CSV table of C-alpha atoms in Angstrom, one decimal:
chain,number,residue,atom,x,y,z
A,1493,MET,CA,29.3,9.2,7.3
A,1494,ILE,CA,26.1,11.2,7.9
A,1495,ARG,CA,26.9,14.9,8.0
A,1496,SER,CA,23.4,16.4,8.6
A,1497,ILE,CA,19.7,15.6,8.6
A,1498,LEU,CA,17.2,18.3,7.9
A,1499,ALA,CA,13.4,18.2,7.6
A,1500,ALA,CA,10.6,20.4,6.3
A,1501,GLN,CA,6.9,20.4,6.2
A,1502,ARG,CA,5.5,19.7,2.7
A,1503,LEU,CA,2.2,18.5,1.2
A,1504,ASP,CA,0.9,15.1,0.2
A,1505,SER,CA,-1.6,14.4,-2.6
A,1506,ARG,CA,-4.6,15.4,-0.5
A,1507,GLY,CA,-3.1,18.8,0.4
A,1508,ASN,CA,-2.3,17.7,3.9
A,1509,PRO,CA,1.2,18.4,5.5
A,1510,THR,CA,3.7,15.6,5.6
A,1511,VAL,CA,7.4,15.3,6.5
A,1512,GLN,CA,10.2,15.7,4.0
A,1513,VAL,CA,13.7,14.6,5.1
A,1514,ASP,CA,17.1,15.6,3.5
A,1515,LEU,CA,20.0,13.5,4.6
A,1516,THR,CA,23.5,14.7,3.6
A,1517,THR,CA,26.7,12.6,3.4
A,1518,ASP,CA,29.9,13.1,1.6
A,1519,ARG,CA,28.3,11.5,-1.4
A,1520,GLY,CA,25.4,14.1,-1.6
A,1521,THR,CA,22.0,14.8,-0.3
A,1522,PHE,CA,19.3,12.1,-0.3
A,1523,ARG,CA,15.6,13.0,0.1
A,1524,ALA,CA,12.5,11.1,1.3
A,1525,ILE,CA,8.9,12.2,1.6
A,1526,VAL,CA,6.5,10.3,3.9
A,1527,PRO,CA,3.0,9.1,2.8
A,1528,SER,CA,-0.2,9.2,4.9
A,1529,GLY,CA,-3.3,7.1,5.0
A,1530,ALA,CA,-7.0,7.9,5.4
A,1531,SER,CA,-8.3,4.4,6.1
A,1532,THR,CA,-5.9,3.5,8.9
A,1533,GLY,CA,-5.6,0.5,11.2
A,1534,ALA,CA,-6.0,1.2,14.9
A,1535,ASN,CA,-2.6,-0.5,15.6
A,1536,GLU,CA,-0.5,1.5,13.1
A,1537,ALA,CA,2.5,3.4,14.3
A,1538,LEU,CA,1.5,6.9,15.3
A,1539,GLU,CA,1.6,9.7,12.7
A,1540,LEU,CA,2.4,12.7,14.8
A,1541,ARG,CA,0.2,15.8,14.0
A,1542,ASP,CA,0.4,19.2,15.6
A,1543,GLY,CA,-3.3,19.5,16.6
A,1544,ASP,CA,-3.2,23.3,16.1
A,1545,ALA,CA,-6.5,24.1,14.5
A,1546,SER,CA,-5.2,27.5,13.3
A,1547,ALA,CA,-2.8,25.8,10.8
A,1548,TYR,CA,-3.9,23.1,8.3
A,1549,GLY,CA,-6.9,22.3,10.5
A,1550,GLY,CA,-4.7,20.8,13.1
A,1551,ARG,CA,-3.0,18.5,10.6
A,1552,GLY,CA,0.4,20.2,10.6
A,1553,VAL,CA,3.6,18.2,11.2
A,1554,GLN,CA,5.9,20.8,12.6
A,1555,LYS,CA,6.4,18.8,15.7
A,1556,ALA,CA,7.6,15.8,13.7
A,1557,VAL,CA,9.8,18.1,11.6
A,1558,SER,CA,11.3,19.6,14.8
A,1559,ASN,CA,11.9,16.1,16.2
A,1560,VAL,CA,14.0,15.3,13.1
A,1561,ARG,CA,15.9,18.6,13.2
A,1562,LEU,CA,16.5,18.8,17.0
A,1563,LEU,CA,16.5,15.2,18.3
A,1564,ILE,CA,16.8,12.5,15.6
A,1565,GLY,CA,19.3,14.3,13.3
A,1566,PRO,CA,21.9,15.3,15.9
A,1567,ALA,CA,21.7,11.9,17.7
A,1568,LEU,CA,22.1,9.9,14.5
A,1569,VAL,CA,25.0,12.1,13.3
A,1570,GLU,CA,26.7,11.6,16.6
A,1571,SER,CA,26.2,7.9,16.6
A,1572,GLY,CA,28.7,7.4,13.7
A,1573,LEU,CA,26.5,4.7,12.1
A,1574,LYS,CA,27.2,4.1,8.4
A,1575,VAL,CA,24.4,4.3,5.8
A,1576,ASP,CA,25.9,1.6,3.6
A,1577,THR,CA,26.3,-1.1,6.2
A,1578,ASP,CA,24.2,-0.2,9.2
A,1579,GLN,CA,20.5,0.2,8.0
A,1580,LYS,CA,19.2,-2.3,10.6
A,1581,ARG,CA,21.3,-0.7,13.3
A,1582,ILE,CA,20.1,2.8,12.2
A,1583,ASP,CA,16.5,1.7,12.3
A,1584,SER,CA,17.0,0.0,15.7
A,1585,PHE,CA,18.6,3.2,16.9
A,1586,LEU,CA,15.7,5.3,15.8
A,1587,LYS,CA,13.2,2.9,17.4
A,1588,ASN,CA,15.1,3.0,20.7
A,1589,LEU,CA,15.5,6.8,20.6
A,1590,ASP,CA,11.7,7.0,20.4
A,1591,GLY,CA,11.2,4.5,23.2
A,1592,THR,CA,7.5,3.8,22.7
A,1593,LYS,CA,5.7,0.8,21.3
A,1594,ASN,CA,4.1,2.8,18.4
A,1595,LYS,CA,6.6,5.6,17.9
A,1596,ALA,CA,4.3,8.1,19.6
A,1597,ARG,CA,7.1,10.3,21.1
A,1598,LEU,CA,9.0,11.3,17.9
A,1599,GLY,CA,6.3,10.3,15.4
A,1600,ALA,CA,6.4,7.4,12.9
A,1601,ASN,CA,6.3,10.0,10.1
A,1602,ALA,CA,9.5,11.6,11.4
A,1603,ILE,CA,11.3,8.3,11.9
A,1604,LEU,CA,10.2,6.8,8.6
A,1605,GLY,CA,11.5,9.8,6.6
A,1606,VAL,CA,14.9,9.3,8.1
A,1607,SER,CA,14.9,5.6,7.6
A,1608,MET,CA,13.9,6.0,3.9
A,1609,ALA,CA,16.6,8.6,3.4
A,1610,CYS,CA,19.2,6.4,5.0
A,1611,ALA,CA,18.3,3.6,2.7
A,1612,ARG,CA,18.7,5.8,-0.4
A,1613,ALA,CA,22.0,7.1,0.9
A,1614,GLY,CA,23.1,3.5,1.7
A,1615,ALA,CA,22.4,2.4,-1.9
A,1616,ALA,CA,24.4,5.3,-3.3
A,1617,HIS,CA,27.4,4.6,-0.9
A,1618,ALA,CA,27.3,0.9,-1.9
A,1619,GLY,CA,27.2,1.9,-5.5
A,1620,ILE,CA,24.1,-0.2,-6.2
A,1621,PRO,CA,20.5,0.6,-7.1
A,1622,LEU,CA,18.0,1.1,-4.3
A,1623,TYR,CA,16.2,-2.1,-5.2
A,1624,GLU,CA,19.4,-4.2,-4.9
A,1625,PHE,CA,20.2,-2.5,-1.6
A,1626,LEU,CA,16.8,-3.5,-0.2
A,1627,ARG,CA,17.1,-7.0,-1.6
A,1628,ARG,CA,20.4,-7.4,0.3
A,1629,GLU,CA,18.9,-5.9,3.5
A,1630,SER,CA,16.2,-8.5,3.3
A,1631,GLY,CA,18.7,-11.3,3.1
A,1632,ALA,CA,16.8,-12.7,0.1
A,1633,GLU,CA,18.2,-15.2,-2.2
A,1634,ARG,CA,15.2,-15.0,-4.4
A,1635,PRO,CA,15.7,-13.7,-8.0
A,1636,LEU,CA,14.5,-10.2,-8.8
A,1637,VAL,CA,11.0,-10.1,-10.3
A,1638,MET,CA,8.9,-7.3,-11.9
A,1639,PRO,CA,5.5,-7.0,-10.1
A,1640,VAL,CA,2.0,-7.1,-11.5
A,1641,PRO,CA,0.6,-3.6,-10.9
A,1642,PHE,CA,-2.9,-3.7,-9.4
A,1643,PHE,CA,-4.5,-0.4,-10.6
A,1644,ASN,CA,-7.2,1.0,-8.4
A,1645,VAL,CA,-9.5,2.3,-11.1
A,1646,LEU,CA,-12.8,2.6,-9.1
A,1647,ASN,CA,-12.8,4.4,-5.8
A,1648,GLY,CA,-15.4,4.2,-2.9
A,1649,GLY,CA,-15.3,4.1,0.8
A,1650,VAL,CA,-13.6,7.0,2.6
A,1651,HIS,CA,-11.5,7.7,-0.6
A,1652,SER,CA,-14.4,9.1,-2.5
A,1653,GLY,CA,-17.7,11.0,-2.3
A,1654,ASN,CA,-20.0,8.4,-3.9
A,1655,LYS,CA,-22.2,5.9,-2.1
A,1656,MET,CA,-20.1,2.9,-2.6
A,1657,ALA,CA,-19.0,1.3,0.7
A,1658,PHE,CA,-16.2,-0.8,-0.7
A,1659,GLN,CA,-13.0,1.3,-1.0
A,1660,GLU,CA,-11.1,-0.1,-4.0
A,1661,PHE,CA,-11.8,-2.0,-7.2
A,1662,MET,CA,-8.6,-2.9,-9.0
A,1663,ILE,CA,-7.5,-4.4,-12.3
A,1664,ALA,CA,-4.4,-6.6,-12.6
A,1665,PRO,CA,-2.9,-7.2,-16.1
A,1666,VAL,CA,-1.6,-10.7,-15.2
A,1667,GLY,CA,-1.7,-11.6,-19.0
A,1668,ALA,CA,0.9,-8.9,-19.9
A,1669,SER,CA,4.3,-10.0,-21.2
A,1670,SER,CA,6.2,-7.4,-19.2
A,1671,LEU,CA,5.7,-4.7,-16.6
A,1672,THR,CA,5.8,-2.0,-19.3
A,1673,GLU,CA,3.0,-3.8,-21.3
A,1674,ALA,CA,1.0,-4.2,-18.0
A,1675,VAL,CA,1.2,-0.4,-17.5
A,1676,GLN,CA,0.0,0.1,-21.1
A,1677,MET,CA,-2.9,-2.3,-20.6
A,1678,GLY,CA,-3.9,-0.7,-17.3
A,1679,SER,CA,-3.9,2.8,-18.9
A,1680,GLU,CA,-6.0,1.7,-21.9
A,1681,VAL,CA,-8.6,0.0,-19.7
A,1682,TYR,CA,-8.7,3.1,-17.5
A,1683,HIS,CA,-9.5,5.3,-20.5
A,1684,HIS,CA,-12.1,2.8,-21.8
A,1685,LEU,CA,-13.6,2.8,-18.3
A,1686,LYS,CA,-14.0,6.6,-18.5
A,1687,LYS,CA,-15.8,6.3,-21.8
A,1688,THR,CA,-18.1,3.6,-20.3
A,1689,ILE,CA,-18.9,5.7,-17.3
A,1690,VAL,CA,-19.7,8.7,-19.5
A,1691,GLU,CA,-22.1,6.6,-21.6
A,1692,LYS,CA,-23.9,5.3,-18.6
A,1693,PHE,CA,-23.9,8.2,-16.2
A,1694,GLY,CA,-22.8,11.3,-18.2
A,1695,PRO,CA,-19.6,13.4,-18.2
A,1696,SER,CA,-20.1,14.7,-14.7
A,1697,ALA,CA,-19.7,11.2,-13.3
A,1698,THR,CA,-16.0,11.0,-14.1
A,1699,GLY,CA,-14.7,12.7,-11.0
A,1700,ILE,CA,-11.9,10.8,-9.3
A,1701,GLY,CA,-11.2,9.7,-5.7
A,1702,ASP,CA,-8.0,10.1,-3.6
A,1703,GLU,CA,-6.1,7.4,-5.5
A,1704,GLY,CA,-7.1,8.4,-9.0
A,1705,GLY,CA,-9.9,5.9,-9.6
A,1706,PHE,CA,-13.2,7.0,-10.9
A,1707,ALA,CA,-16.0,7.5,-8.4
A,1708,PRO,CA,-19.3,7.2,-10.4
A,1709,PRO,CA,-22.7,7.2,-8.7
A,1710,ILE,CA,-22.8,3.5,-7.8
A,1711,SER,CA,-23.4,1.8,-4.5
A,1712,GLN,CA,-23.2,-2.0,-5.1
A,1713,PRO,CA,-20.1,-4.0,-5.7
A,1714,HIS,CA,-21.5,-5.8,-8.7
A,1715,GLU,CA,-22.1,-2.5,-10.4
A,1716,ALA,CA,-18.4,-1.7,-10.1
A,1717,LEU,CA,-17.3,-5.1,-11.3
A,1718,ASP,CA,-19.7,-4.9,-14.3
A,1719,LEU,CA,-18.1,-1.6,-15.3
A,1720,LEU,CA,-14.7,-3.3,-15.1
A,1721,VAL,CA,-15.9,-6.2,-17.2
A,1722,ALA,CA,-17.2,-3.8,-19.9
A,1723,ALA,CA,-14.1,-1.6,-19.9
A,1724,THR,CA,-11.7,-4.6,-20.1
A,1725,SER,CA,-13.8,-6.0,-23.0
A,1726,ARG,CA,-13.7,-2.7,-24.9
A,1727,ALA,CA,-10.0,-2.6,-24.5
A,1728,GLY,CA,-9.6,-6.1,-25.9
A,1729,TYR,CA,-8.1,-7.6,-22.8
A,1730,SER,CA,-10.8,-10.0,-21.6
A,1731,GLY,CA,-9.1,-13.0,-20.0
A,1732,ARG,CA,-5.8,-11.1,-19.7
A,1733,ILE,CA,-6.8,-8.8,-16.9
A,1734,GLN,CA,-8.2,-10.0,-13.5
A,1735,PHE,CA,-9.7,-8.0,-10.7
A,1736,ALA,CA,-9.2,-7.4,-7.0
A,1737,ILE,CA,-11.2,-5.8,-4.2
A,1738,ASP,CA,-10.3,-3.9,-1.1
A,1739,PRO,CA,-13.6,-3.3,0.9
A,1740,ALA,CA,-11.6,-1.7,3.8
A,1741,SER,CA,-14.4,-3.1,6.0
A,1742,SER,CA,-13.2,-1.7,9.3
A,1743,GLU,CA,-14.6,1.6,8.0
A,1744,PHE,CA,-18.2,0.2,8.0
A,1745,PHE,CA,-18.1,-2.3,10.9
A,1746,ARG,CA,-20.8,-1.4,13.3
A,1747,ASN,CA,-21.5,-3.3,16.6
A,1748,GLY,CA,-20.7,-6.7,15.1
A,1749,ASN,CA,-22.3,-6.1,11.7
A,1750,TYR,CA,-21.3,-4.5,8.5
A,1751,ASP,CA,-23.2,-1.5,7.1
A,1752,ILE,CA,-22.5,-1.4,3.4
A,1753,GLY,CA,-24.9,1.5,3.1
A,1754,PHE,CA,-23.0,3.6,5.7
A,1755,LYS,CA,-22.6,6.5,3.2
A,1756,ASP,CA,-26.3,6.6,2.4
A,1757,LYS,CA,-29.0,4.5,3.9
A,1758,PRO,CA,-28.2,1.8,6.4
A,1759,ASN,CA,-27.8,-1.7,4.9
A,1760,LEU,CA,-26.6,-4.0,7.6
A,1761,HIS,CA,-25.0,-7.4,6.8
A,1762,SER,CA,-24.0,-10.0,9.4
A,1763,PRO,CA,-20.5,-11.4,9.0
A,1764,LYS,CA,-22.1,-14.5,7.5
A,1765,GLN,CA,-24.1,-12.5,5.0
A,1766,LEU,CA,-21.1,-10.5,4.0
A,1767,SER,CA,-19.1,-13.7,3.5
A,1768,GLU,CA,-21.9,-15.0,1.2
A,1769,LEU,CA,-21.7,-11.7,-0.8
A,1770,TYR,CA,-17.9,-12.2,-1.2
A,1771,HIS,CA,-18.3,-15.8,-2.3
A,1772,SER,CA,-20.9,-14.7,-4.8
A,1773,LEU,CA,-18.6,-12.1,-6.3
A,1774,LEU,CA,-15.7,-14.5,-6.4
A,1775,GLN,CA,-17.9,-17.0,-8.4
A,1776,ASN,CA,-19.1,-14.5,-10.9
A,1777,TYR,CA,-16.1,-12.3,-11.6
A,1778,PRO,CA,-12.4,-13.0,-12.3
A,1779,ILE,CA,-11.2,-11.9,-8.9
A,1780,VAL,CA,-7.8,-13.0,-7.7
A,1781,LEU,CA,-7.3,-11.0,-4.5
A,1782,LEU,CA,-9.4,-9.8,-1.6
A,1783,GLU,CA,-8.1,-7.4,0.9
A,1784,ASP,CA,-9.5,-6.5,4.3
A,1785,PRO,CA,-12.9,-8.2,3.7
A,1786,PHE,CA,-13.6,-8.0,7.5
A,1787,ALA,CA,-12.8,-5.6,10.3
A,1788,GLU,CA,-9.4,-5.6,12.1
A,1789,ASN,CA,-10.9,-6.9,15.3
A,1790,ASP,CA,-13.3,-9.5,13.7
A,1791,TRP,CA,-10.8,-12.3,13.9
A,1792,ASN,CA,-13.4,-15.1,13.8
A,1793,SER,CA,-14.8,-13.9,10.5
A,1794,TRP,CA,-11.3,-13.8,9.0
A,1795,THR,CA,-10.5,-17.3,10.2
A,1796,GLU,CA,-13.8,-18.8,9.0
A,1797,PHE,CA,-13.6,-17.2,5.6
A,1798,ASN,CA,-10.0,-18.2,5.1
A,1799,LYS,CA,-11.0,-21.9,5.4
A,1800,GLU,CA,-12.7,-21.7,2.0
A,1801,CYS,CA,-11.2,-18.7,0.4
A,1802,PRO,CA,-10.0,-19.6,-3.1
A,1803,VAL,CA,-8.0,-16.4,-3.7
A,1804,GLU,CA,-5.2,-14.4,-2.1
A,1805,LEU,CA,-6.6,-13.1,1.2
A,1806,VAL,CA,-4.7,-10.0,2.3
A,1807,GLY,CA,-4.6,-8.5,5.8
A,1808,ASP,CA,-4.0,-4.8,6.0
A,1809,ASP,CA,-5.7,-3.1,9.0
A,1810,LEU,CA,-5.5,-6.6,10.5
A,1811,LEU,CA,-1.7,-6.8,10.4
A,1812,VAL,CA,-0.4,-3.2,10.0
A,1813,THR,CA,2.9,-4.5,8.7
A,1814,ASN,CA,3.8,-5.6,12.2
A,1815,THR,CA,5.3,-9.0,13.1
A,1816,LYS,CA,3.2,-9.2,16.3
A,1817,TYR,CA,0.0,-9.3,14.3
A,1818,VAL,CA,1.4,-11.3,11.4
A,1819,GLN,CA,2.2,-14.0,14.0
A,1820,GLU,CA,-1.2,-13.8,15.5
A,1821,ALA,CA,-2.9,-14.1,12.1
A,1822,GLU,CA,-0.8,-17.2,11.4
A,1823,ASP,CA,-1.7,-18.7,14.7
A,1824,LYS,CA,-5.4,-18.1,14.0
A,1825,LYS,CA,-5.1,-19.0,10.3
A,1826,ALA,CA,-6.8,-15.7,9.5
A,1827,CYS,CA,-5.3,-14.9,6.1
A,1828,ASN,CA,-2.6,-15.9,3.6
A,1829,ALA,CA,-1.0,-12.6,2.6
A,1830,MET,CA,0.2,-9.4,4.1
A,1831,LEU,CA,-0.2,-5.9,2.8
A,1832,LEU,CA,3.1,-4.0,3.2
A,1833,LYS,CA,2.8,-0.3,4.0
A,1834,ILE,CA,6.0,1.2,5.2
A,1835,ASN,CA,4.4,4.0,7.2
A,1836,GLN,CA,2.3,1.5,9.2
A,1837,ILE,CA,5.4,0.4,11.1
A,1838,GLY,CA,7.7,3.3,10.7
A,1839,THR,CA,11.1,1.9,9.6
A,1840,ILE,CA,12.3,0.1,6.5
A,1841,SER,CA,14.0,-2.7,8.5
A,1842,GLU,CA,10.8,-3.5,10.5
A,1843,ALA,CA,8.8,-3.5,7.3
A,1844,ILE,CA,11.3,-6.0,5.7
A,1845,GLU,CA,11.2,-8.1,8.9
A,1846,ALA,CA,7.4,-8.3,8.7
A,1847,ALA,CA,7.6,-9.3,5.0
A,1848,ASN,CA,10.2,-12.0,5.8
A,1849,LEU,CA,8.0,-13.4,8.5
A,1850,ALA,CA,5.1,-13.6,6.2
A,1851,TYR,CA,7.3,-15.4,3.6
A,1852,ASN,CA,8.3,-17.9,6.3
A,1853,PHE,CA,4.7,-18.8,6.8
A,1854,GLY,CA,4.3,-19.4,3.1
A,1855,TRP,CA,2.2,-16.2,2.7
A,1856,ASN,CA,2.3,-13.7,-0.1
A,1857,VAL,CA,3.3,-10.0,0.3
A,1858,PHE,CA,1.4,-7.2,-1.4
A,1859,VAL,CA,3.3,-3.8,-1.4
A,1860,SER,CA,1.0,-0.7,-1.2
A,1861,HIS,CA,1.0,3.0,-1.4
A,1862,ARG,CA,-1.2,5.2,0.8
A,1863,SER,CA,-4.2,7.4,-0.1
A,1864,GLY,CA,-2.3,10.5,0.9
A,1865,GLU,CA,0.8,9.9,-1.3
A,1866,THR,CA,3.8,11.9,-2.5
A,1867,THR,CA,5.9,11.8,-5.6
A,1868,ASP,CA,8.5,9.7,-3.7
A,1869,ASP,CA,8.9,6.4,-5.6
A,1870,PHE,CA,10.6,4.4,-2.9
A,1871,ILE,CA,8.0,1.6,-2.9
A,1872,ALA,CA,8.8,0.8,-6.6
A,1873,ASP,CA,12.3,-0.2,-5.6
A,1874,LEU,CA,11.0,-2.0,-2.5
A,1875,VAL,CA,8.6,-4.3,-4.5
A,1876,VAL,CA,11.3,-5.3,-6.9
A,1877,GLY,CA,13.9,-5.7,-4.1
A,1878,LEU,CA,11.7,-7.9,-2.0
A,1879,GLY,CA,10.4,-9.8,-5.0
A,1880,THR,CA,6.8,-9.6,-3.8
A,1881,GLY,CA,5.4,-10.0,-7.3
A,1882,HIS,CA,2.6,-7.4,-7.1
A,1883,LEU,CA,1.9,-4.0,-5.8
A,1884,LYS,CA,-0.8,-1.4,-5.8
A,1885,SER,CA,-0.2,2.3,-6.3
A,1886,GLY,CA,-3.5,3.7,-7.4
A,1887,ALA,CA,-4.8,4.4,-10.9
A,1888,PRO,CA,-2.6,5.2,-13.9
A,1889,CYS,CA,-3.5,8.8,-13.2
A,1890,ARG,CA,-2.2,11.6,-10.9
A,1891,GLY,CA,1.5,12.3,-10.6
A,1892,GLU,CA,2.0,10.7,-7.1
A,1893,ARG,CA,0.6,7.4,-8.4
A,1894,VAL,CA,2.3,7.5,-11.9
A,1895,ALA,CA,5.7,8.2,-10.3
A,1896,LYS,CA,5.8,4.6,-9.0
A,1897,TYR,CA,4.8,3.1,-12.3
A,1898,ASN,CA,7.3,5.2,-14.2
A,1899,ARG,CA,10.0,4.2,-11.8
A,1900,LEU,CA,9.1,0.5,-12.4
A,1901,MET,CA,9.3,1.0,-16.1
A,1902,ASP,CA,12.7,2.6,-15.7
A,1903,ILE,CA,13.8,-0.5,-13.7
A,1904,ASP,CA,12.2,-2.8,-16.4
A,1905,ASP,CA,14.3,-1.0,-19.1
A,1906,VAL,CA,17.5,-1.5,-17.1
A,1907,LEU,CA,17.0,-5.1,-16.1
A,1908,GLY,CA,15.1,-6.5,-19.1
A,1909,GLN,CA,15.2,-10.3,-19.2
A,1910,LYS,CA,17.3,-10.4,-15.9
A,1911,CYS,CA,14.1,-9.6,-14.1
A,1912,PRO,CA,11.0,-11.4,-15.5
A,1913,TYR,CA,7.5,-10.2,-15.1
A,1914,ALA,CA,5.5,-12.1,-12.4
A,1915,GLY,CA,2.3,-12.4,-14.5
A,1916,PRO,CA,-0.1,-15.2,-13.4
A,1917,GLN,CA,2.6,-16.4,-11.0
A,1918,PHE,CA,2.5,-13.2,-8.9
A,1919,LYS,CA,1.4,-15.2,-5.8
A,1920,LYS,CA,4.4,-17.5,-5.9
């Protein structure tokens, strides 16, 4: 039984306020801290901010905190719902308590913190690890699998101060024998990448972006990929590590065209020209995943590109972890994979529902952190429990990113051969 639910304002990895929830039952107190995004889809559930310019530049979350303390907490305690058996009913209760389509009244950040804390408490009450609790909540009969970590080692877009329009360039150690070896490979390439950047641009070029990736003075995608090729080779992992790109193209979509020079000098590309650029990169580099290559409202470009896309094509802003847009994308044949961000939708059950719908369409699911992260490692258990086979949680750098990879290595130690590494089969 839930005894109390408290909340407090704390900080995320960018120094912005976020919501921390402490849920107490007769088994103890269970904490959750909510992440926040910078590159956000227009249809995401609403992150409630105070708007008071005198505190944190208007980005405070005291309204959301008060909603947990004064509205959500008392109502959920009174409901008598049980954390070990009623996760779906709890999340439905929270959604109905808010009563809006995008959780604008209570705030998705308030609701998600409670949903996450309930899941943690539910696992403890059931006497099982969180990943097993989430697997059962999903109704999955799939075996557990350790994911391929996609490390964002080069940052651009709104996540960094360089001139690169594309937001993320990732390395994926598909050739590792285990999750633990994959983390080692990612870390070693990351350090060789730093040496390569120093040699090419000097020590001052090794500043990092929001997700821990380096942000050297480059502006063209091929420059970033050439750096990854060099670093991977220096680490001795050529052929064992593949790449992924997240342009986050909604950020530079301008009146039907894409300005890949939006951070410096205008460099407009039509959707066709941008498609040609992507195909050229796919032909010349070992890229296995492309996320948000087109803007969230540019459905025609998505559909046309998907007809001939040879790699995993992931919708993020396009889908916002919402079954409505997943269904629309399937109807329009716009992509073949969904990015899963729990704060885009606001409850764990709704996120699982979106993942299951994507699976039903034969898609892949790619679990993701946010650029404004916390040390909460919830998504590490989520990716194992849902068996998605891959996740991204930033560079092997910064505590809020490393927390997820460390948790995955802990799970890897416990499960061993019972939970094989996805490797090259991460898409299956």
